[in-house]
PDB file of C-alpha atoms and ligand atoms in Angstrom:
ATOM      1  CA  MET A   1      80.599 116.119   7.146  1.00 86.00           C
ATOM      2  CA  ALA A   2      77.737 118.591   6.653  1.00 97.00           C
ATOM      3  CA  THR A   3      75.715 119.823   9.615  1.00 98.00           C
ATOM      4  CA  TYR A   4      71.898 119.773   9.394  1.00 98.00           C
ATOM      5  CA  LYS A   5      69.353 121.740  11.357  1.00 98.00           C
ATOM      6  CA  LEU A   6      65.681 121.191  10.614  1.00 98.00           C
ATOM      7  CA  THR A   7      63.250 123.768  12.009  1.00 98.00           C
ATOM      8  CA  TYR A   8      59.620 122.767  12.146  1.00 98.00           C
ATOM      9  CA  PHE A   9      56.652 122.723  14.503  1.00 98.00           C
ATOM     10  CA  ASP A  10      56.748 120.600  17.627  1.00 98.00           C
ATOM     11  CA  PHE A  11      54.423 117.800  16.599  1.00 98.00           C
ATOM     12  CA  ASP A  12      54.935 114.436  14.892  1.00 98.00           C
ATOM     13  CA  GLY A  13      53.319 115.278  11.578  1.00 98.00           C
ATOM     14  CA  GLY A  14      53.017 117.825   8.798  1.00 98.00           C
ATOM     15  CA  ARG A  15      55.548 118.790   6.180  1.00 98.00           C
ATOM     16  CA  GLY A  16      58.523 118.299   8.469  1.00 98.00           C
ATOM     17  CA  GLU A  17      57.804 114.714   9.606  1.00 98.00           C
ATOM     18  CA  PRO A  18      58.794 112.794   6.436  1.00 98.00           C
ATOM     19  CA  ILE A  19      62.094 114.714   6.459  1.00 99.00           C
ATOM     20  CA  ARG A  20      62.781 113.737  10.106  1.00 98.00           C
ATOM     21  CA  ILE A  21      62.013 110.097   9.376  1.00 98.00           C
ATOM     22  CA  ALA A  22      64.264 110.116   6.299  1.00 98.00           C
ATOM     23  CA  PHE A  23      67.186 111.685   8.197  1.00 98.00           C
ATOM     24  CA  HIS A  24      66.855 108.977  10.825  1.00 98.00           C
ATOM     25  CA  ALA A  25      66.614 106.277   8.103  1.00 98.00           C
ATOM     26  CA  ALA A  26      69.802 107.647   6.522  1.00 98.00           C
ATOM     27  CA  GLY A  27      71.584 107.471   9.865  1.00 98.00           C
ATOM     28  CA  ILE A  28      72.390 111.200   9.522  1.00 98.00           C
ATOM     29  CA  ALA A  29      72.481 113.203  12.721  1.00 98.00           C
ATOM     30  CA  PHE A  30      70.474 116.449  12.521  1.00 98.00           C
ATOM     31  CA  GLU A  31      69.343 119.089  14.943  1.00 98.00           C
ATOM     32  CA  ASP A  32      65.606 118.585  15.333  1.00 98.00           C
ATOM     33  CA  ASN A  33      64.671 122.182  16.137  1.00 98.00           C
ATOM     34  CA  ARG A  34      61.003 122.046  17.200  1.00 98.00           C
ATOM     35  CA  LEU A  35      59.086 125.291  17.643  1.00 98.00           C
ATOM     36  CA  SER A  36      55.831 126.077  19.398  1.00 98.00           C
ATOM     37  CA  PHE A  37      53.324 128.082  17.358  1.00 96.00           C
ATOM     38  CA  ALA A  38      54.040 131.089  19.632  1.00 98.00           C
ATOM     39  CA  GLN A  39      57.806 130.790  18.938  1.00 98.00           C
ATOM     40  CA  PHE A  40      57.094 130.562  15.204  1.00 98.00           C
ATOM     41  CA  SER A  41      54.893 133.679  15.140  1.00 97.00           C
ATOM     42  CA  GLU A  42      57.781 135.631  16.703  1.00 97.00           C
ATOM     43  CA  MET A  43      60.230 134.536  14.006  1.00 96.00           C
ATOM     44  CA  ARG A  44      57.768 134.112  11.078  1.00 97.00           C
ATOM     45  CA  GLN A  45      58.755 137.347   9.259  1.00 97.00           C
ATOM     46  CA  GLY A  46      62.380 136.312   9.442  1.00 95.00           C
ATOM     47  CA  THR A  47      61.847 133.101   7.490  1.00 96.00           C
ATOM     48  CA  ARG A  48      62.230 133.300   3.698  1.00 97.00           C
ATOM     49  CA  PHE A  49      58.640 132.517   2.769  1.00 98.00           C
ATOM     50  CA  ASN A  50      57.112 133.123   6.215  1.00 97.00           C
ATOM     51  CA  SER A  51      56.724 129.373   6.682  1.00 98.00           C
ATOM     52  CA  LEU A  52      58.332 126.128   7.845  1.00 98.00           C
ATOM     53  CA  PRO A  53      60.085 123.762   7.400  1.00 98.00           C
ATOM     54  CA  VAL A  54      63.495 125.331   7.018  1.00 98.00           C
ATOM     55  CA  LEU A  55      66.553 123.132   6.642  1.00 98.00           C
ATOM     56  CA  GLU A  56      69.944 124.645   7.332  1.00 98.00           C
ATOM     57  CA  ILE A  57      72.832 122.811   5.733  1.00 98.00           C
ATOM     58  CA  ASP A  58      76.152 124.098   7.113  1.00 98.00           C
ATOM     59  CA  GLY A  59      74.233 127.217   8.159  1.00 98.00           C
ATOM     60  CA  VAL A  60      72.681 127.850   4.724  1.00 98.00           C
ATOM     61  CA  ALA A  61      68.874 127.914   4.828  1.00 98.00           C
ATOM     62  CA  VAL A  62      66.768 125.931   2.347  1.00 98.00           C
ATOM     63  CA  THR A  63      62.953 125.914   2.164  1.00 98.00           C
ATOM     64  CA  GLN A  64      60.218 124.009   0.313  1.00 98.00           C
ATOM     65  CA  SER A  65      59.426 120.693   1.909  1.00 98.00           C
ATOM     66  CA  ASN A  66      59.268 118.676  -1.300  1.00 98.00           C
ATOM     67  CA  ALA A  67      62.663 119.892  -2.475  1.00 98.00           C
ATOM     68  CA  ILE A  68      64.026 118.951   0.965  1.00 99.00           C
ATOM     69  CA  CYS A  69      62.230 115.582   0.763  1.00 99.00           C
ATOM     70  CA  ARG A  70      63.980 114.813  -2.508  1.00 98.00           C
ATOM     71  CA  TYR A  71      67.352 115.874  -1.172  1.00 98.00           C
ATOM     72  CA  VAL A  72      67.159 113.903   2.065  1.00 98.00           C
ATOM     73  CA  GLY A  73      65.373 111.073   0.231  1.00 98.00           C
ATOM     74  CA  ARG A  74      68.440 110.670  -2.031  1.00 98.00           C
ATOM     75  CA  LEU A  75      70.742 110.594   1.026  1.00 98.00           C
ATOM     76  CA  ALA A  76      68.495 107.949   2.636  1.00 98.00           C
ATOM     77  CA  GLY A  77      68.005 105.750  -0.459  1.00 98.00           C
ATOM     78  CA  LEU A  78      64.330 106.728  -0.388  1.00 98.00           C
ATOM     79  CA  TYR A  79      64.164 108.448  -3.767  1.00 99.00           C
ATOM     80  CA  PRO A  80      64.119 106.586  -7.099  1.00 98.00           C
ATOM     81  CA  ALA A  81      67.185 106.730  -9.354  1.00 98.00           C
ATOM     82  CA  ASP A  82      65.053 105.885 -12.402  1.00 98.00           C
ATOM     83  CA  ASP A  83      63.593 109.033 -14.027  1.00 98.00           C
ATOM     84  CA  ARG A  84      60.115 107.596 -14.613  1.00 98.00           C
ATOM     85  CA  GLN A  85      59.880 106.289 -11.049  1.00 98.00           C
ATOM     86  CA  ALA A  86      61.159 109.627  -9.740  1.00 98.00           C
ATOM     87  CA  LEU A  87      58.381 111.328 -11.711  1.00 99.00           C
ATOM     88  CA  TYR A  88      55.791 109.013 -10.084  1.00 98.00           C
ATOM     89  CA  CYS A  89      57.249 109.825  -6.683  1.00 99.00           C
ATOM     90  CA  ASP A  90      57.206 113.586  -7.376  1.00 99.00           C
ATOM     91  CA  GLU A  91      53.607 113.467  -8.559  1.00 99.00           C
ATOM     92  CA  VAL A  92      52.563 112.143  -5.164  1.00 99.00           C
ATOM     93  CA  LEU A  93      54.697 114.659  -3.244  1.00 99.00           C
ATOM     94  CA  ASP A  94      53.152 117.535  -5.189  1.00 98.00           C
ATOM     95  CA  ALA A  95      49.606 116.209  -4.925  1.00 98.00           C
ATOM     96  CA  GLN A  96      50.007 115.963  -1.124  1.00 98.00           C
ATOM     97  CA  GLU A  97      51.349 119.497  -1.142  1.00 98.00           C
ATOM     98  CA  ASP A  98      48.289 120.719  -3.097  1.00 98.00           C
ATOM     99  CA  LEU A  99      45.975 118.930  -0.667  1.00 98.00           C
ATOM    100  CA  SER A 100      47.741 120.584   2.305  1.00 98.00           C
ATOM    101  CA  HIS A 101      47.210 123.980   0.654  1.00 98.00           C
ATOM    102  CA  HIS A 102      43.482 123.280   0.372  1.00 98.00           C
ATOM    103  CA  ILE A 103      43.298 122.273   4.047  1.00 98.00           C
ATOM    104  CA  GLY A 104      45.459 125.227   5.319  1.00 97.00           C
ATOM    105  CA  PRO A 105      42.879 128.020   4.935  1.00 97.00           C
ATOM    106  CA  THR A 106      40.393 126.156   7.195  1.00 98.00           C
ATOM    107  CA  PHE A 107      42.716 126.603  10.157  1.00 97.00           C
ATOM    108  CA  GLY A 108      41.832 129.584  12.287  1.00 94.00           C
ATOM    109  CA  LEU A 109      38.128 129.319  11.400  1.00 98.00           C
ATOM    110  CA  LYS A 110      35.722 128.662  14.232  1.00 98.00           C
ATOM    111  CA  GLY A 111      32.234 127.334  14.941  1.00 98.00           C
ATOM    112  CA  GLU A 112      29.787 127.316  12.034  1.00 98.00           C
ATOM    113  CA  GLU A 113      32.265 128.903   9.616  1.00 98.00           C
ATOM    114  CA  LEU A 114      34.731 126.055  10.319  1.00 98.00           C
ATOM    115  CA  ARG A 115      32.032 123.392   9.921  1.00 98.00           C
ATOM    116  CA  LEU A 116      30.886 124.752   6.554  1.00 98.00           C
ATOM    117  CA  ALA A 117      34.448 125.139   5.254  1.00 98.00           C
ATOM    118  CA  ARG A 118      35.466 121.626   6.331  1.00 98.00           C
ATOM    119  CA  GLU A 119      32.285 120.048   4.899  1.00 98.00           C
ATOM    120  CA  LYS A 120      32.948 121.789   1.593  1.00 98.00           C
ATOM    121  CA  LEU A 121      36.567 120.602   1.725  1.00 98.00           C
ATOM    122  CA  VAL A 122      35.537 117.002   2.459  1.00 98.00           C
ATOM    123  CA  GLN A 123      32.972 116.934  -0.388  1.00 98.00           C
ATOM    124  CA  GLY A 124      35.301 118.785  -2.750  1.00 98.00           C
ATOM    125  CA  TRP A 125      39.085 118.905  -2.876  1.00 98.00           C
ATOM    126  CA  MET A 126      39.728 116.327  -0.145  1.00 98.00           C
ATOM    127  CA  SER A 127      37.624 113.755  -2.016  1.00 98.00           C
ATOM    128  CA  VAL A 128      39.304 114.633  -5.336  1.00 98.00           C
ATOM    129  CA  TYR A 129      42.791 114.228  -3.893  1.00 98.00           C
ATOM    130  CA  LEU A 130      42.098 111.080  -1.871  1.00 98.00           C
ATOM    131  CA  ARG A 131      40.585 109.330  -4.897  1.00 98.00           C
ATOM    132  CA  GLY A 132      43.457 110.503  -7.065  1.00 98.00           C
ATOM    133  CA  LEU A 133      46.086 109.344  -4.565  1.00 99.00           C
ATOM    134  CA  GLY A 134      44.349 105.982  -4.388  1.00 98.00           C
ATOM    135  CA  GLN A 135      44.704 105.743  -8.157  1.00 98.00           C
ATOM    136  CA  LEU A 136      48.376 106.630  -7.963  1.00 98.00           C
ATOM    137  CA  LEU A 137      48.923 103.867  -5.394  1.00 98.00           C
ATOM    138  CA  ALA A 138      47.185 101.383  -7.704  1.00 98.00           C
ATOM    139  CA  ARG A 139      49.373 102.536 -10.602  1.00 98.00           C
ATOM    140  CA  GLY A 140      52.455 101.808  -8.480  1.00 98.00           C
ATOM    141  CA  GLY A 141      51.236  98.238  -7.979  1.00 98.00           C
ATOM    142  CA  GLY A 142      49.103  98.768  -4.843  1.00 98.00           C
ATOM    143  CA  LYS A 143      51.797  98.554  -2.151  1.00 98.00           C
ATOM    144  CA  TYR A 144      53.976 101.594  -2.837  1.00 99.00           C
ATOM    145  CA  PHE A 145      53.716 104.605  -5.154  1.00 99.00           C
ATOM    146  CA  ALA A 146      56.952 104.197  -7.095  1.00 98.00           C
ATOM    147  CA  ASP A 147      59.912 101.912  -7.622  1.00 98.00           C
ATOM    148  CA  ASN A 148      58.084  98.953  -5.980  1.00 98.00           C
ATOM    149  CA  ARG A 149      59.566  99.991  -2.630  1.00 98.00           C
ATOM    150  CA  PRO A 150      59.127 102.693   0.012  1.00 98.00           C
ATOM    151  CA  THR A 151      60.135 106.184  -1.173  1.00 99.00           C
ATOM    152  CA  MET A 152      59.520 109.713   0.093  1.00 99.00           C
ATOM    153  CA  ALA A 153      56.102 109.559  -1.563  1.00 99.00           C
ATOM    154  CA  ASP A 154      55.159 106.791   0.873  1.00 99.00           C
ATOM    155  CA  LEU A 155      56.514 108.649   3.893  1.00 99.00           C
ATOM    156  CA  LYS A 156      54.682 111.871   3.012  1.00 98.00           C
ATOM    157  CA  THR A 157      51.442 109.989   2.336  1.00 99.00           C
ATOM    158  CA  PHE A 158      51.793 107.888   5.496  1.00 99.00           C
ATOM    159  CA  VAL A 159      52.025 111.053   7.598  1.00 98.00           C
ATOM    160  CA  GLN A 160      49.071 112.690   5.798  1.00 98.00           C
ATOM    161  CA  THR A 161      46.802 109.631   5.950  1.00 98.00           C
ATOM    162  CA  ARG A 162      47.557 109.116   9.657  1.00 98.00           C
ATOM    163  CA  TRP A 163      46.560 112.737  10.275  1.00 98.00           C
ATOM    164  CA  LEU A 164      43.368 112.593   8.201  1.00 98.00           C
ATOM    165  CA  ARG A 165      42.269 109.449  10.067  1.00 98.00           C
ATOM    166  CA  SER A 166      43.240 110.682  13.532  1.00 98.00           C
ATOM    167  CA  GLY A 167      40.120 112.698  14.346  1.00 98.00           C
ATOM    168  CA  THR A 168      42.192 115.790  15.121  1.00 97.00           C
ATOM    169  CA  LEU A 169      40.702 117.627  12.119  1.00 98.00           C
ATOM    170  CA  ASP A 170      37.192 118.673  13.181  1.00 98.00           C
ATOM    171  CA  HIS A 171      34.430 117.781  10.703  1.00 98.00           C
ATOM    172  CA  VAL A 172      36.654 115.435   8.716  1.00 98.00           C
ATOM    173  CA  PRO A 173      35.190 111.958   9.263  1.00 98.00           C
ATOM    174  CA  THR A 174      37.827 109.490  10.485  1.00 98.00           C
ATOM    175  CA  ASP A 175      36.529 106.890   7.977  1.00 98.00           C
ATOM    176  CA  LEU A 176      36.770 109.239   4.969  1.00 98.00           C
ATOM    177  CA  VAL A 177      40.014 107.740   3.664  1.00 98.00           C
ATOM    178  CA  GLN A 178      38.660 104.199   4.112  1.00 98.00           C
ATOM    179  CA  LYS A 179      35.538 105.102   2.141  1.00 98.00           C
ATOM    180  CA  LEU A 180      37.242 106.915  -0.737  1.00 98.00           C
ATOM    181  CA  ALA A 181      40.590 105.178  -1.037  1.00 98.00           C
ATOM    182  CA  PRO A 182      40.808 102.064   1.147  1.00 98.00           C
ATOM    183  CA  GLY A 183      44.188 101.243  -0.351  1.00 98.00           C
ATOM    184  CA  LEU A 184      45.610 104.272   1.409  1.00 98.00           C
ATOM    185  CA  VAL A 185      44.564 102.885   4.808  1.00 98.00           C
ATOM    186  CA  GLU A 186      46.369  99.599   4.124  1.00 98.00           C
ATOM    187  CA  HIS A 187      49.294 101.648   2.801  1.00 98.00           C
ATOM    188  CA  GLN A 188      49.466 103.673   6.044  1.00 98.00           C
ATOM    189  CA  GLU A 189      49.512 100.468   8.067  1.00 98.00           C
ATOM    190  CA  ARG A 190      52.195  98.979   5.772  1.00 98.00           C
ATOM    191  CA  VAL A 191      54.485 101.995   6.004  1.00 99.00           C
ATOM    192  CA  ALA A 192      53.971 102.185   9.794  1.00 98.00           C
ATOM    193  CA  LYS A 193      55.522  98.695   9.998  1.00 98.00           C
ATOM    194  CA  ASP A 194      58.534  99.566   7.843  1.00 98.00           C
ATOM    195  CA  PRO A 195      61.614  98.890  10.029  1.00 98.00           C
ATOM    196  CA  ARG A 196      62.968 102.384   9.392  1.00 98.00           C
ATOM    197  CA  VAL A 197      59.713 103.993  10.471  1.00 98.00           C
ATOM    198  CA  LEU A 198      59.437 101.727  13.523  1.00 98.00           C
ATOM    199  CA  ALA A 199      63.037 102.550  14.471  1.00 98.00           C
ATOM    200  CA  TYR A 200      62.372 106.315  14.144  1.00 98.00           C
ATOM    201  CA  TYR A 201      59.373 106.236  16.494  1.00 98.00           C
ATOM    202  CA  ALA A 202      61.119 103.868  18.915  1.00 98.00           C
ATOM    203  CA  ALA A 203      63.946 106.416  19.138  1.00 97.00           C
ATOM    204  CA  ARG A 204      61.411 109.220  19.692  1.00 93.00           C
ATOM    205  CA  ARG A 205      60.040 107.552  22.849  1.00 88.00           C
TER     206      ARG A 205
HETATM  207  N1  GSH B 301      55.385 125.078  -0.055  1.00 86.94           N
HETATM  208  C1  GSH B 301      55.888 125.189   1.303  1.00 86.94           C
HETATM  209  C2  GSH B 301      54.682 125.465   2.213  1.00 86.94           C
HETATM  210  C3  GSH B 301      55.135 125.677   3.648  1.00 86.94           C
HETATM  211  C4  GSH B 301      53.977 125.927   4.589  1.00 86.94           C
HETATM  212  O1  GSH B 301      52.886 126.388   4.193  1.00 86.94           O
HETATM  213  N2  GSH B 301      54.224 125.574   5.877  1.00 86.94           N
HETATM  214  C5  GSH B 301      53.241 125.775   6.893  1.00 86.94           C
HETATM  215  C6  GSH B 301      53.382 124.691   7.970  1.00 86.94           C
HETATM  216  S1  GSH B 301      53.249 123.055   7.432  1.00 86.94           S
HETATM  217  C7  GSH B 301      53.483 127.090   7.618  1.00 86.94           C
HETATM  218  O2  GSH B 301      54.606 127.397   7.942  1.00 86.94           O
HETATM  219  N3  GSH B 301      52.431 127.834   7.904  1.00 86.94           N
HETATM  220  C8  GSH B 301      52.546 128.967   8.761  1.00 86.94           C
HETATM  221  C9  GSH B 301      52.050 130.230   8.100  1.00 86.94           C
HETATM  222  O3  GSH B 301      51.702 130.175   6.905  1.00 86.94           O
HETATM  223  O4  GSH B 301      52.019 131.226   8.804  1.00 86.94           O
HETATM  224  C10 GSH B 301      56.621 123.913   1.707  1.00 86.94           C
HETATM  225  O5  GSH B 301      56.275 122.870   1.132  1.00 86.94           O
HETATM  226  O6  GSH B 301      57.516 123.967   2.530  1.00 86.94           O
END
């Protein structure tokens, strides 16, 4: 039996969260190694790409959240076996990754600089990606992105939509997703009620 240690930041979101949910859904025990930002900055240079998440499997470190999502998704039955459906799932995972990379540089900005950068983001890339993701959900049939059932694409999008709607991102209107891609709001609420997701958060309490 392999041992798993997932290192990520100590909050219920971001690139690590879909992996945590999938491990729980798979019934696979893993060490949920949660770091503060201060702890990360001390060890940042020691990580392969100066970033998290890092998954250690039997002590061997693996990076890149989407690669890890696919791996754990297969273990959890949350990744399509069909090649076309897997492609649809991957398209969403990579689009979410691109969107995160557009949001990332706005962290650390302050005051007016932050406001201008976030407004540009909202009008620009965030709108482009939210509309596009809404289209991908419609292509999948409206409920899920691929395979007519929850996959890692749904978990990653659920986490991202919840964050974008939460009000924690200054200057990102909490109704932006509703305005640009209302299907994603219903999707977030649908995935939140998935028994595996409910069980994960019940166990977190
Ligand atoms: N492509 C990488 C990106 C990883 C990444 O940018 N992680 C962020 C946190 S979600 C990070 O560690 N940022 C800290 C930094 O860049 O210093 C992945 O998908 O794992």
